[in-house]
Structure formats: C-alpha cells, structure tokens
C-alpha cells in the first residue's frame, strides 16, 4: 500500500534520508521507531507528499504521491507540528476539510465528537497541545481515509485518550482495512498496536520486521543442570546471549520454542522456564553487535 524505495532526501549537503526502504501492507499498522534525528519526520513528509524526495520513489497504491491530489485525498496526515488556520474553530476546519476530502463523513464527525468531548466552536489554535492532537485525529478520521500517517501522534495525550484514539483507529483497520503508519521515538509505545515495526537510524531502516515473526522466533530460557550447561546443548542451539546467575543459566535463543525445549529436556534439566520477551528486548538482541542498539530503541 505504501512503498518507499531507496529514498534519498538532502538538506544542502546533509543526507537526512540515505536510501530508505519501507513497505506497508494494506490493512496493517506499521510502527516507525528511531531516536531523534533518525529521519522519521522527513520520510513521513515524503509519504504525505509534502517533500519531494531527491532520489528513489514513494508510492501509495502503486502511484507516486508527490503532487498527486487523488492519492492525497485518501490520506490523512497528522503532523508533529500541527497547523490550524488563524481564527478557525474546529467546526470551520471541518467545513474546510469537507470541501477538500471527497469521503468526508458528517456522521463520523458527529460520532467521534462524543469521544473527544471538545466544543467544536472553540478556536483550534487556543486549544492545549493534547487537545489539538485530538482535533487533528477527529478531523483526519472524519475524512474516512484509506491511509493514516501519524508523526509522533501520542505526544501530549493522556493514557485514557491514547487508548480512545487507538480504539477508534484499530476499529477502522479491522472494519475497513485502513492502513496506518505511525512514528515514535519510543518502541514501548507502539508495542501493543503495531503488526510491523521498522527501526530507523541515521537516515536508514536498520531492521524491518513483522511482530509475529520476531516474537515467535526468539525466547528467553532459564535453565539449570546439575553439572552446568552441557556444551553439546549450547552448540546445538542458536544462542544470542548467555548469562549465569548462580547455578541458573539465562539464555536468549533464536528458534521455535517447542524445538528448543525438546532439545533441552533431553539433558534432564533441574529447571526449565521459557519467558516471553518484550519487543524492546527482541530488537536489542536482534540488533546485538551492531553497536547502537540502545540508542535505536530510544527512551
Ligand atoms: P526525526 O523525525 O526522526 O527526529 P527528522 O526527519 O526531523 O528526524 O530529521 C532528520 C535529520 O534531518 C536531522 O538531522 C535534522 O536536523 C535534519 N533536518 C530535518 N529537516 C531539515 C531541514 N528542513 N533543513 C535542514 N536539516 C533538516
Ligand atoms: Mg520527528
């Protein structure tokens, strides 16, 4: 649905994007994660058709986005620096959106109003940062977009409102196959909502994965043996990390959990426990050895 192919974006002689590849399937929720300055906002502005890239291509539904009014009318973009026209109330903004977006739904606008409970007559620029975010979601969702592109959207929203917003968005994903691309500097924030995650660093995607794939394929195993971890076992497993605490071995192992436990059981362990990893841990181990794992995950 969204294809970013080898995209380059320069500011002067600085390469903010240095060959970025991103693939977002229709109906999926893709999290773009990376530290400040990684290039998230820049690539998002290319996807939203605000920047023209200097190299590569940005396609939505197979068509170039830049200067493509038809594609843009099906995309809702919530930027990190929201802009509202001076003096416009939310209602005025809604009237403006109605004129631009062919799929604008007054019914959706009224429905979502019940969630946000912001007086639509209030001037958008006078609202708090978090309320402005809510107004942007409200307007964006009312256009019934095929694609939502969100740049650090949860900044300034309280936990209850975050949940409300995600509930609405995930319902649209489930009911209409809406596609979502969302950025954050915090992987934890996206863990529960995304099905794909791309980790961005220094103008490139360092790693891109489907969550089923990552979470099912890497495990934390605690085990103990009377005479220590057998060497043959250690070499027959794909061990990413091994730590000892007293007589307990803590192993991070890549592979199918059933196969891993079957292999370990053959050596009659005194203890065998498989603990699920958080997404953050998965990426830290996957990126292990690349030297910048913690920097990438962010705080
Ligand atoms: P992120 O959103 O991941 O924090 P950005 O895409 O905003 O990162 O920025 C990526 C890099 O490009 C940063 O080093 C930033 O300083 C630089 N950059 C972004 N926009 C501009 C601009 N308009 N002019 C010059 N440099 C820019
Ligand atoms: Mg940014």
XYZ file of C-alpha atoms in Angstrom, residues 69-237:
169
model
C -4.265 15.163 -5.465
C -6.274 11.960 -5.924
C -3.950 9.953 -3.669
C -3.651 12.738 -1.107
C -7.433 12.987 -0.772
C -7.383 9.400 0.567
C -4.567 10.011 3.037
C -4.974 11.635 6.466
C -1.762 13.063 7.860
C -1.360 14.138 11.477
C 1.909 16.070 11.641
C 4.117 16.583 14.673
C 3.721 20.354 14.324
C 0.007 20.818 13.785
C -1.225 23.777 11.776
C -4.636 25.339 12.086
C -5.750 28.439 10.212
C -5.745 31.573 12.385
C -9.123 32.149 13.985
C -10.602 28.874 12.705
C -12.749 26.854 15.089
C -12.804 23.063 14.778
C -16.143 23.494 13.030
C -14.605 25.894 10.492
C -11.784 23.439 9.922
C -14.361 20.686 9.400
C -16.070 22.793 6.727
C -12.718 23.293 5.026
C -11.948 19.545 5.136
C -15.425 18.780 3.786
C -14.574 20.817 0.697
C -11.296 19.000 0.077
C -11.860 15.365 1.029
C -14.471 13.580 -1.104
C -15.039 10.875 1.529
C -15.668 13.324 4.379
C -18.415 11.971 6.629
C -20.515 14.289 8.764
C -21.842 11.235 10.555
C -18.304 10.141 11.549
C -17.548 13.684 12.665
C -20.561 13.618 14.997
C -19.773 10.110 16.285
C -16.162 10.921 17.107
C -17.219 14.164 18.788
C -18.680 12.012 21.565
C -15.253 10.533 22.265
C -13.263 13.748 22.360
C -15.860 15.977 24.003
C -14.217 19.184 22.785
C -16.531 22.093 21.980
C -16.342 22.357 18.173
C -16.845 26.107 18.335
C -13.535 26.638 20.128
C -10.660 28.213 18.218
C -8.281 25.392 17.316
C -5.158 27.467 17.977
C -6.276 28.188 21.549
C -6.611 24.520 22.482
C -3.928 22.774 24.508
C -1.343 20.708 22.611
C -3.072 17.452 23.511
C -6.486 18.834 22.512
C -5.063 19.983 19.184
C -3.839 16.435 18.592
C -7.323 15.181 19.374
C -8.823 17.719 16.966
C -6.397 16.558 14.258
C -7.420 12.914 14.799
C -11.067 13.914 14.822
C -10.787 15.763 11.509
C -8.490 13.139 9.967
C -10.708 10.194 10.877
C -13.799 12.004 9.585
C -12.269 12.028 6.087
C -12.572 8.201 6.185
C -9.048 7.801 4.871
C -7.578 4.672 3.301
C -4.237 5.572 4.858
C -3.393 7.406 8.084
C 0.119 8.756 8.535
C 0.840 9.874 12.079
C 4.020 11.597 13.236
C 4.578 11.093 16.984
C 0.794 11.266 17.456
C 0.601 10.371 21.136
C 2.716 13.305 22.331
C 0.691 15.301 24.825
C -2.186 12.812 25.090
C -3.062 11.314 28.451
C -3.219 7.488 28.738
C -7.020 7.340 28.604
C -7.146 9.457 25.455
C -4.358 7.374 23.874
C -6.451 4.291 24.381
C -9.549 6.023 22.962
C -7.685 7.133 19.862
C -6.157 3.703 19.263
C -9.530 2.033 19.780
C -11.050 4.146 17.025
C -8.104 3.665 14.688
C -7.831 -0.092 15.199
C -11.576 -0.428 14.585
C -11.090 1.343 11.232
C -8.213 -1.011 10.442
C -10.369 -4.040 11.267
C -13.604 -2.815 9.636
C -12.385 -1.026 6.504
C -8.818 -2.239 6.045
C -7.416 1.206 6.770
C -3.614 1.294 6.669
C -1.685 3.101 9.411
C 1.897 4.309 9.534
C 2.842 5.747 12.909
C 6.164 7.075 14.161
C 7.527 7.211 17.677
C 10.877 7.580 19.407
C 9.619 5.027 21.912
C 9.207 1.412 20.896
C 7.219 0.578 24.030
C 4.507 2.998 22.982
C 3.858 1.060 19.775
C 4.336 -2.468 21.022
C 0.646 -3.227 21.572
C -0.748 -1.685 18.406
C 1.640 -2.417 15.538
C 1.910 -5.550 13.471
C 5.081 -4.396 11.721
C 7.966 -2.338 13.037
C 10.829 -0.635 11.207
C 13.731 0.662 13.248
C 15.240 3.772 11.716
C 18.674 5.218 12.411
C 20.768 7.835 10.619
C 18.581 8.092 7.539
C 18.205 4.350 7.032
C 15.993 1.478 8.149
C 18.236 -0.737 10.297
C 15.731 -3.576 10.578
C 12.122 -4.160 9.495
C 10.043 -6.999 10.903
C 6.592 -8.437 11.337
C 5.849 -8.874 15.009
C 4.506 -12.416 14.761
C 7.769 -13.347 13.159
C 10.007 -11.672 15.752
C 8.098 -12.574 18.848
C 7.639 -16.222 17.893
C 11.237 -16.713 16.922
C 13.234 -15.505 19.903
C 12.937 -16.669 23.509
C 14.381 -16.156 26.939
C 15.088 -19.501 28.601
C 16.058 -20.062 32.209
C 17.530 -23.438 32.890
C 19.799 -25.233 35.361
C 21.728 -28.503 35.246
C 23.438 -30.496 37.975
C 26.816 -30.213 36.223
C 26.312 -26.957 34.374
C 25.040 -26.321 30.837
C 26.184 -29.189 28.568
C 28.499 -27.998 25.788
C 26.721 -30.047 23.100
C 23.441 -28.386 24.032
C 24.922 -24.921 23.891
C 26.342 -25.503 20.412
C 23.198 -27.165 19.067
C 21.054 -24.118 19.945
